[in-house]
mmCIF file of C-alpha atoms in Angstrom:
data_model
loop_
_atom_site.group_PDB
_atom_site.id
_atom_site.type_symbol
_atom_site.label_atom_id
_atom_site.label_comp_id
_atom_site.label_asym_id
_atom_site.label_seq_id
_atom_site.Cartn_x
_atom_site.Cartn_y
_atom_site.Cartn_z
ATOM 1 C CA UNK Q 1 0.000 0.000 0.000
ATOM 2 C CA UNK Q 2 1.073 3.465 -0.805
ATOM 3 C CA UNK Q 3 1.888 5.043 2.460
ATOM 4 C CA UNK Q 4 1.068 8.457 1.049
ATOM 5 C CA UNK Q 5 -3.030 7.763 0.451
ATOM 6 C CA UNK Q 6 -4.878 8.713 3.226
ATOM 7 C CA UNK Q 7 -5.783 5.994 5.664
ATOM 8 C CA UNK Q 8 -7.790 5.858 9.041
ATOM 9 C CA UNK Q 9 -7.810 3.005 11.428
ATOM 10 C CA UNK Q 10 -10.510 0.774 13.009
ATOM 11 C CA UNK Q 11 -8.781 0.022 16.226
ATOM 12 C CA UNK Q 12 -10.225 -2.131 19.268
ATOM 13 C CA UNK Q 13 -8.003 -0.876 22.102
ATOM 14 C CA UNK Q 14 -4.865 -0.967 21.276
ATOM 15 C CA UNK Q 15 -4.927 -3.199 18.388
ATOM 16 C CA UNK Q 16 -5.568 -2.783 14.558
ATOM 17 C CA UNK Q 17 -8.378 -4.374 13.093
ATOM 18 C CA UNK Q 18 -9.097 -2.884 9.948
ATOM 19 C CA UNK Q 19 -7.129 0.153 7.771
ATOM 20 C CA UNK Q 20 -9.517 2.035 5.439
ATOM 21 C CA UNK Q 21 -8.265 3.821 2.740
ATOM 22 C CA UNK Q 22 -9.752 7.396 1.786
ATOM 23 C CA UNK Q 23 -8.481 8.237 -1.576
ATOM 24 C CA UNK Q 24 -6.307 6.164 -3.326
ATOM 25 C CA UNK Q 25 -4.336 7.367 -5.912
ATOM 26 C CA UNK Q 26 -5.514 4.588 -8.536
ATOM 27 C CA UNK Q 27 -5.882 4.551 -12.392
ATOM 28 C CA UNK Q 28 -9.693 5.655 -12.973
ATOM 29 C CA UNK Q 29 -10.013 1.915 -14.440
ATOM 30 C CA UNK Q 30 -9.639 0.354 -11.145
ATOM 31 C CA UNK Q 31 -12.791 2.377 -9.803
ATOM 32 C CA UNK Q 32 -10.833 4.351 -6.955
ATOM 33 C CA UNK Q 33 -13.482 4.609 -3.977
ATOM 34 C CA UNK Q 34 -12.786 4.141 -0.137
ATOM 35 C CA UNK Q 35 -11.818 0.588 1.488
ATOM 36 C CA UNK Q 36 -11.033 -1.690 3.696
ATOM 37 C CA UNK Q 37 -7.751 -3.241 3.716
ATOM 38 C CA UNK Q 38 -5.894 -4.961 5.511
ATOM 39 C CA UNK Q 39 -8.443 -6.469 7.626
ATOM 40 C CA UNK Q 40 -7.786 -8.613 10.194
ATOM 41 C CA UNK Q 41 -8.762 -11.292 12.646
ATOM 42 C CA UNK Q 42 -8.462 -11.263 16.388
ATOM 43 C CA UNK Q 43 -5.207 -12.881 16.325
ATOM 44 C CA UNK Q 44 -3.832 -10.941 13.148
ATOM 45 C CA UNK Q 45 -4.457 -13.100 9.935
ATOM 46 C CA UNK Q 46 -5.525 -10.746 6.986
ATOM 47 C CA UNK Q 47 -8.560 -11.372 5.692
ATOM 48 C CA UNK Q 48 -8.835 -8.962 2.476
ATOM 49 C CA UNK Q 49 -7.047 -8.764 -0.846
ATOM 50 C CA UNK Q 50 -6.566 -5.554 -2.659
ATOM 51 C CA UNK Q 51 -5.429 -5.135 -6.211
ATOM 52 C CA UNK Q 52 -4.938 -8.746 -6.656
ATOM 53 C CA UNK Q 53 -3.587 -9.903 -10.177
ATOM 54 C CA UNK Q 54 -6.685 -11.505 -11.413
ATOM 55 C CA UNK Q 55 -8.828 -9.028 -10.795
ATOM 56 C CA UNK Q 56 -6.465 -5.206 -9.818
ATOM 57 C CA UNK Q 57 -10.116 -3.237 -9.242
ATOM 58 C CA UNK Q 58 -10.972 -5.784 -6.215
ATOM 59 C CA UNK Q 59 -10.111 -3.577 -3.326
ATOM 60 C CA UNK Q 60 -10.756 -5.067 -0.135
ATOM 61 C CA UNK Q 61 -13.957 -4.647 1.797
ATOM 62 C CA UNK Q 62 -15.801 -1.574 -0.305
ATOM 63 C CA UNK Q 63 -19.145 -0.621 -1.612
ATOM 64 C CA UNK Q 64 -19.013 -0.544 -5.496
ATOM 65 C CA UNK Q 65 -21.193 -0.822 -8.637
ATOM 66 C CA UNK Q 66 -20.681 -1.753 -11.893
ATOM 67 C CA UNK Q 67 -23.418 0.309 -14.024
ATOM 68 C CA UNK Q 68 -24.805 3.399 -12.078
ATOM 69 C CA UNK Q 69 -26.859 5.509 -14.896
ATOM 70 C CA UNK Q 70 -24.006 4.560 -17.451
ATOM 71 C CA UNK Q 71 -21.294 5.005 -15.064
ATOM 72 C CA UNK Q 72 -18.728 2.015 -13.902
ATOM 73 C CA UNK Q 73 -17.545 2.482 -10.280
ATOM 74 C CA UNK Q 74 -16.499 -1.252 -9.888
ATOM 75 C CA UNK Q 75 -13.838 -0.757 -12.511
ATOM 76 C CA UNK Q 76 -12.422 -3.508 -15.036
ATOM 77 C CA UNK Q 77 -14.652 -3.791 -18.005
ATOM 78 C CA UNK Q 78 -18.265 -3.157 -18.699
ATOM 79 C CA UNK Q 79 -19.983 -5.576 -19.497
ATOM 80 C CA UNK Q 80 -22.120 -4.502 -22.591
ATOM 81 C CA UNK Q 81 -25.262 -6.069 -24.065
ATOM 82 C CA UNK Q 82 -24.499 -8.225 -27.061
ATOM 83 C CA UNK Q 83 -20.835 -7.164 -26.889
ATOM 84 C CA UNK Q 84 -19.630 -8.624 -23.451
ATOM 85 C CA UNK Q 85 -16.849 -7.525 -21.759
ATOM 86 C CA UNK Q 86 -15.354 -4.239 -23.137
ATOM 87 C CA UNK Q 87 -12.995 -1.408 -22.221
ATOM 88 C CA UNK Q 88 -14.882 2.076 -21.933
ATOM 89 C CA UNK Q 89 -13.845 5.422 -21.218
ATOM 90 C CA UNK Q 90 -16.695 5.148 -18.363
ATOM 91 C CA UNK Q 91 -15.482 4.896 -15.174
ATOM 92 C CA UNK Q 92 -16.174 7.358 -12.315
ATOM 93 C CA UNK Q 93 -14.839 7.756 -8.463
ATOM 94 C CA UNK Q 94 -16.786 7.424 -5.387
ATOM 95 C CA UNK Q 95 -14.677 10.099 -3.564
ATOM 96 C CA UNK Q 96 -14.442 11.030 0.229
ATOM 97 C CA UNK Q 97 -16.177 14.477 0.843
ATOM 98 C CA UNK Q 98 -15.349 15.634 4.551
ATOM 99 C CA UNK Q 99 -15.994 13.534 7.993
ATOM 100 C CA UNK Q 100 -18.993 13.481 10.157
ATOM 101 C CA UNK Q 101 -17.648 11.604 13.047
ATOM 102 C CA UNK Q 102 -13.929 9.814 13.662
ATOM 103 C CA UNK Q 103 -12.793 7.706 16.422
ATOM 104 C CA UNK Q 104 -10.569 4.349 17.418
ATOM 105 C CA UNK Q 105 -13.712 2.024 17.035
ATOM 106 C CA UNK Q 106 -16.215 4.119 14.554
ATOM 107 C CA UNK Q 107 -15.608 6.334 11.419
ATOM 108 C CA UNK Q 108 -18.448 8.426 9.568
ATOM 109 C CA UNK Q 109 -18.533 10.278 6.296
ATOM 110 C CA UNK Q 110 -19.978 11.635 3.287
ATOM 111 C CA UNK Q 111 -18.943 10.496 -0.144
ATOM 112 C CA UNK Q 112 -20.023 11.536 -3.685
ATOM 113 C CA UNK Q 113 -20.366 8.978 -6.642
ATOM 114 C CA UNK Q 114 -19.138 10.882 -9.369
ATOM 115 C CA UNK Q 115 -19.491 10.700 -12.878
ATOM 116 C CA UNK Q 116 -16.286 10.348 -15.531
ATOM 117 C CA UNK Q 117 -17.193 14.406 -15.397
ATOM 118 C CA UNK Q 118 -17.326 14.671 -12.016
ATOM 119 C CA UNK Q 119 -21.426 15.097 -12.328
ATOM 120 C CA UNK Q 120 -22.807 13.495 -8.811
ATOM 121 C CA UNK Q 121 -24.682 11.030 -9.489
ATOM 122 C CA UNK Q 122 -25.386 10.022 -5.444
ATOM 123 C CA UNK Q 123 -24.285 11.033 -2.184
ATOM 124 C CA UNK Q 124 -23.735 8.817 0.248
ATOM 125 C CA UNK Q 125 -23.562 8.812 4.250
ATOM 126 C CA UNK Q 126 -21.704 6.085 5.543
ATOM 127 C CA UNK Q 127 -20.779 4.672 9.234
ATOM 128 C CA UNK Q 128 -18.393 2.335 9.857
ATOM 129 C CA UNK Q 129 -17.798 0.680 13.539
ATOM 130 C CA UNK Q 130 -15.629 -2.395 14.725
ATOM 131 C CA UNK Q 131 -16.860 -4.222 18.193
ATOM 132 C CA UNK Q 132 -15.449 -6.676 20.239
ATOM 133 C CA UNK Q 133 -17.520 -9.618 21.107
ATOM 134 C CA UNK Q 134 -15.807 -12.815 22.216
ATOM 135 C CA UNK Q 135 -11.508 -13.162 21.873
ATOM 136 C CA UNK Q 136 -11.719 -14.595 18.891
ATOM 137 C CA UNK Q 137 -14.477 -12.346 17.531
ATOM 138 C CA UNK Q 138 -15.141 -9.070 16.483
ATOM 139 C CA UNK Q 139 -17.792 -7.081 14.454
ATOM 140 C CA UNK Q 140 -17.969 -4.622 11.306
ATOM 141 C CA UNK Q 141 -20.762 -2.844 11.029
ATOM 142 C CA UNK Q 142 -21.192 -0.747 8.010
ATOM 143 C CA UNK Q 143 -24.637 1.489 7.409
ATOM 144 C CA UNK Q 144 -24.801 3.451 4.309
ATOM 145 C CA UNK Q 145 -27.367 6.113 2.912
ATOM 146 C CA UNK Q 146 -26.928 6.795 -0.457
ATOM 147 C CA UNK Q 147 -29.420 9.471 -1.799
ATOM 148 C CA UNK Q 148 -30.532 10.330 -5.760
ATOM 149 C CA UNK Q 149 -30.580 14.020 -6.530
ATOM 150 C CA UNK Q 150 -33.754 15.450 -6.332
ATOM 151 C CA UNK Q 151 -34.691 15.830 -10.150
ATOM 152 C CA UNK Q 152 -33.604 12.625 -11.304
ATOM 153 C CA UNK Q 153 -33.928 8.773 -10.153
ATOM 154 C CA UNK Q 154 -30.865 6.743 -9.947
ATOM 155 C CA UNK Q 155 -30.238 2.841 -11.812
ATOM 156 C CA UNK Q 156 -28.329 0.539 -10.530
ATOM 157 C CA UNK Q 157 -27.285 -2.489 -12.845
ATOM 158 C CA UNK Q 158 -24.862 -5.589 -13.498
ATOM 159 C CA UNK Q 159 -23.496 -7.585 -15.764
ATOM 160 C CA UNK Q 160 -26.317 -9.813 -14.982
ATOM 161 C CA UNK Q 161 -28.946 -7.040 -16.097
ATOM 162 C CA UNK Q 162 -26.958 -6.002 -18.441
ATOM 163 C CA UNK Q 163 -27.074 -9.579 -20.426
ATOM 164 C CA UNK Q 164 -24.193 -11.828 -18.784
ATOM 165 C CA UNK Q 165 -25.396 -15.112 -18.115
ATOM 166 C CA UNK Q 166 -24.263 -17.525 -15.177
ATOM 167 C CA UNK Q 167 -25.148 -15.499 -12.013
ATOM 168 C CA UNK Q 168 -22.895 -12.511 -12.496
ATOM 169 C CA UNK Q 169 -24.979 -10.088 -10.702
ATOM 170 C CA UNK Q 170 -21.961 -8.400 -8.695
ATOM 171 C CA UNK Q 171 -22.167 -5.214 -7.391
ATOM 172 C CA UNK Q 172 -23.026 -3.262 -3.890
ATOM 173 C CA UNK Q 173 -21.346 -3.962 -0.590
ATOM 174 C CA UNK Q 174 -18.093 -6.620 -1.657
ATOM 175 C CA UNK Q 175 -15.808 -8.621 0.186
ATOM 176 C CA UNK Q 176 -12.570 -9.476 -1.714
ATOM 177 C CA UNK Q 177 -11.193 -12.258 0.870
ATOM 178 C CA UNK Q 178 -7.415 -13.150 1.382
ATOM 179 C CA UNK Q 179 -7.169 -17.410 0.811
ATOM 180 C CA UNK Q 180 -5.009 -20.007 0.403
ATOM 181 C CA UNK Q 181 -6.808 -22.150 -1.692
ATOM 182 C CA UNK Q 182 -10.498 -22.817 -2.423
ATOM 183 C CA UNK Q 183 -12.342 -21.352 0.566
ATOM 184 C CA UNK Q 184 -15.973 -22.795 1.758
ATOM 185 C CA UNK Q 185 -18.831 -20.938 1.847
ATOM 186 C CA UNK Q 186 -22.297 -22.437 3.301
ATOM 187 C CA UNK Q 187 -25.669 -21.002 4.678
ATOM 188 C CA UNK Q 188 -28.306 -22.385 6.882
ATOM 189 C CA UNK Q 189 -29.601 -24.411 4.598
ATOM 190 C CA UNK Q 190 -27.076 -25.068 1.712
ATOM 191 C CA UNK Q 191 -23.025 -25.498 0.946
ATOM 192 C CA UNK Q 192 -20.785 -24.322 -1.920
ATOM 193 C CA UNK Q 193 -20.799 -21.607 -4.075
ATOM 194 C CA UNK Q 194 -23.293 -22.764 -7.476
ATOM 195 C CA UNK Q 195 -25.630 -23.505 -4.133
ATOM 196 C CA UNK Q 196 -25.841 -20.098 -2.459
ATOM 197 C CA UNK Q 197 -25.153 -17.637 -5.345
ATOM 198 C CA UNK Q 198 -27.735 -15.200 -5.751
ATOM 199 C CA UNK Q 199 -29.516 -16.748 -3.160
ATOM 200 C CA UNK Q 200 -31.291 -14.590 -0.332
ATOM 201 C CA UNK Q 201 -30.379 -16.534 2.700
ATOM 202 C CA UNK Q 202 -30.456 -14.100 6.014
ATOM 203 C CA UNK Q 203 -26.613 -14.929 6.415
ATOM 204 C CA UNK Q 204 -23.849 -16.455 4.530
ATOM 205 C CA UNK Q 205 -20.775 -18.061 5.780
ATOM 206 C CA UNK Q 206 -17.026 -18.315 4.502
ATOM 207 C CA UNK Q 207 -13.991 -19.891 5.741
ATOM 208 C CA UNK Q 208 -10.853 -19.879 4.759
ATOM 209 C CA UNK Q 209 -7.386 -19.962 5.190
ATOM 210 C CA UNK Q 210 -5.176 -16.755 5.057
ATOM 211 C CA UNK Q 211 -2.200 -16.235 3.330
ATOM 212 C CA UNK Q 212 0.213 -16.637 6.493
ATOM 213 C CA UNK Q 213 -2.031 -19.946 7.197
ATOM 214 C CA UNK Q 214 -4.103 -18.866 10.080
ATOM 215 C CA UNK Q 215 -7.800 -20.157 9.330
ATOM 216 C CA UNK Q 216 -10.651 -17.608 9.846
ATOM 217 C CA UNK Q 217 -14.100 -17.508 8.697
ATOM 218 C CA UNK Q 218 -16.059 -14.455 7.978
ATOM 219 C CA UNK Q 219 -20.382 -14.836 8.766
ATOM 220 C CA UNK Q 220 -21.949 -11.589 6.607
ATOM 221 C CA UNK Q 221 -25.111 -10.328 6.977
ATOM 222 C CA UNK Q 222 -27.324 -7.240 5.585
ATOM 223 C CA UNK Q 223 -29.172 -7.977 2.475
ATOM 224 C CA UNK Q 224 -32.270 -5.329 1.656
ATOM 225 C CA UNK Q 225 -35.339 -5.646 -0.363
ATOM 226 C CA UNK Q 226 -34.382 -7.190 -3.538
ATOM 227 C CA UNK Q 227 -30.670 -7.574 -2.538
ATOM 228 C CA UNK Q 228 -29.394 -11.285 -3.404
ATOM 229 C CA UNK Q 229 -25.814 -13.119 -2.612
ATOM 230 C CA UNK Q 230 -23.180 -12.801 -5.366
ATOM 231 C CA UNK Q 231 -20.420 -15.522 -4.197
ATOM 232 C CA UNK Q 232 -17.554 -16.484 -5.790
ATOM 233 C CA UNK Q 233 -15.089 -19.552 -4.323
ATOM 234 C CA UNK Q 234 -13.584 -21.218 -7.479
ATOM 235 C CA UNK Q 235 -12.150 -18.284 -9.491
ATOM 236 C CA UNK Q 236 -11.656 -16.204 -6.172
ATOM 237 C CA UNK Q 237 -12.792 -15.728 -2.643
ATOM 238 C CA UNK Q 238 -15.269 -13.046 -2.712
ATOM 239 C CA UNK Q 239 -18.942 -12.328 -1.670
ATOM 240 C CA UNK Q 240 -21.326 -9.078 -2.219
ATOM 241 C CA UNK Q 241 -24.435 -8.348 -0.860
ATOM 242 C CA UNK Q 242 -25.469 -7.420 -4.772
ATOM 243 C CA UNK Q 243 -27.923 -4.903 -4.879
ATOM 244 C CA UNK Q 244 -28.736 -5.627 -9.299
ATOM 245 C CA UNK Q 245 -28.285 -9.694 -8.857
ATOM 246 C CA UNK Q 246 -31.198 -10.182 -11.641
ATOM 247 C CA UNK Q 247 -32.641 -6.742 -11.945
ATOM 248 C CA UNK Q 248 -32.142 -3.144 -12.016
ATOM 249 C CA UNK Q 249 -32.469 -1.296 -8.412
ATOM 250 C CA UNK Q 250 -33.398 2.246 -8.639
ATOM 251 C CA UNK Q 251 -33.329 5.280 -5.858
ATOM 252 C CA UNK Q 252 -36.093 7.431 -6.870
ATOM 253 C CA UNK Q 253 -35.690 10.951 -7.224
ATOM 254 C CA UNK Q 254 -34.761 12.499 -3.796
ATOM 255 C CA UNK Q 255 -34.861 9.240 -2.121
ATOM 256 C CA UNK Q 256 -32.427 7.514 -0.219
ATOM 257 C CA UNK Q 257 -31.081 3.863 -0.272
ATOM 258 C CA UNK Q 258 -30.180 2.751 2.995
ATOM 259 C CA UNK Q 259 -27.792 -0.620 3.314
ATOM 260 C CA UNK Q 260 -26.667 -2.302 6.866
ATOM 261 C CA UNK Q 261 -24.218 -4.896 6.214
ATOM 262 C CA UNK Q 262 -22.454 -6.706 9.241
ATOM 263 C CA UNK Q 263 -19.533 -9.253 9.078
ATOM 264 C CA UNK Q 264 -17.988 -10.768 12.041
ATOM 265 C CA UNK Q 265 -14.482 -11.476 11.753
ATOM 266 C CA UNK Q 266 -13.369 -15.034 13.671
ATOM 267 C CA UNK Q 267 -10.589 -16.727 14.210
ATOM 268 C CA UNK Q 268 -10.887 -20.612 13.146
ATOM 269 C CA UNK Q 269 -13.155 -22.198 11.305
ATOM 270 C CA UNK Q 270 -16.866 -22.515 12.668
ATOM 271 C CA UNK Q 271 -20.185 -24.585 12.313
ATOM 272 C CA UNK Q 272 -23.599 -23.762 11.572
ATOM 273 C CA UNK Q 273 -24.713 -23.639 14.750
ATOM 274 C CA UNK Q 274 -21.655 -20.812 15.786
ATOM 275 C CA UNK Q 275 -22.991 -19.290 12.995
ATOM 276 C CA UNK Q 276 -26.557 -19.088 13.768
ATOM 277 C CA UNK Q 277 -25.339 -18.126 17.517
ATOM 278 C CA UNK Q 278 -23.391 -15.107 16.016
ATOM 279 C CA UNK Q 279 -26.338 -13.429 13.907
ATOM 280 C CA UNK Q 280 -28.461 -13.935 16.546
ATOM 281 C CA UNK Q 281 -26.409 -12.135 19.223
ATOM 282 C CA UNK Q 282 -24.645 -15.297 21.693
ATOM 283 C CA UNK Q 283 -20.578 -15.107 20.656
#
């Protein structure tokens, strides 16, 4: 990482959990937007990947979306009706703005979603906080309001709506995870990744191993109205709650999306049962 891009930390006491990066100083074709990386367990195994060779736009734990009105703030290629994958001159920024609220354990700000122009297309409100819960678990929370200016409604799409076949609706609140190997993901009812993509299961699971060998799994939570799993185990570790998995969303005019997405960060590998323990508020 860069050490001249503007970080802040999540800390919980005296340790590190989390670094989020403000502005990144990244070509406009890897989407630059705020993230989180490196995150970390308990016991210090990294749990993130940023800028990874397969895919150099993945950055960490960030909100991102691949069509908004026109505009690609994933970054990569869009993926274009009857064309596929392509490389435009369309990608935007989802830029820091000013802070609202900063501490060890909570940071708040606005952000704009920008436009190749720098048009805003939304403005967003966004809270992040880390808690402790057990010694071998902690919590992100991240809320989000993003709101559509008030003469004009705002799409959201995918690949998916935008004619890819095979489940590719990516885009909204991603998780790039760090693994070494083929991770598992599983949710309440149902194991691997053809079995939970785009489903919309109250939680979803993943464990892993990270890259220095510690095993950790990560139990997300936070899907919306309409919002569906995007999961991906095979080509990479990586899960979204995707906000366009089969359709367009849309903020009306004026309106505000609001998103609460929680992932508790654990050390080991757990059950089901831990699982179902975690969401429901016993560590």
């Amino acid at each position: 990482m860069n050490g001249d891009w503007e970080t802040a930390l999540l800390l919980l006491g005296s340790t590190e959990v989390a670094r989020y990066v403000l502005d990144p100083a990244l070509d406009a074709r890897h989407g630059p937007r705020p993230y989180l990386h490196p995150v970390r367990t308990r016991a210090g195994t990294v749990v993130t990947d940023a800028l990874p060779a397969d895919h150099v736009w993945h950055l960490g734990a960030s909100l991102a979306v691949q069509d908004v009105d026109g505009t690609n703030l994933w970054g990569g290629r869009t993926y274009v009706r009857d064309v596929g994958y392509t490389w435009r001159d369309d990608h935007g920024v989802i830029a820091h703005t000013g802070w609202w609220e900063r501490a060890d354990d909570r940071l708040a700000h606005e952000l704009h979603w920008r436009d190749p122009h720098g048009r805003v297309l939304l403005t967003e409100r966004r809270r992040l906080a880390a808690s402790a819960l057990a010694p071998d678990v902690w919590r992100l929370d991240l809320d989000s309001a993003l709101t559509a200016p008030a003469d004009r409604a705002v799409h959201l799409g995918s690949p998916a709506t935008n004619g890819r076949p095979g489940g590719a609706g990516y885009g909204g609140f991603f998780w790039r995870a760090a693994a070494d190997g083929e991770p598992t993901v599983f949710t309440a009812d149902a194991t691997g990744e053809e079995a939970v993509n785009g489903s919309a299961a109250p939680w979803l699971a993943l464990t892993g191993t990270g890259p220095g060998g510690g095993a950790y799994t990560l139990v997300f939570a936070g899907l919306g109205p309409g919002d569906r799993w995007f999961v991906r185990t095979a080509m990479y570790p990586g899960v979204c709650v995707a906000f366009a998995f089969d359709r367009p969303a849309v903020v009306p005019a004026g309106a505000t999306r609001h998103g609460r997405y929680r992932v508790w960060v654990l050390d080991g590998t757990i059950d089901r049962d831990r699982a179902r323990a975690l969401v429901a508020g016993t560590p």
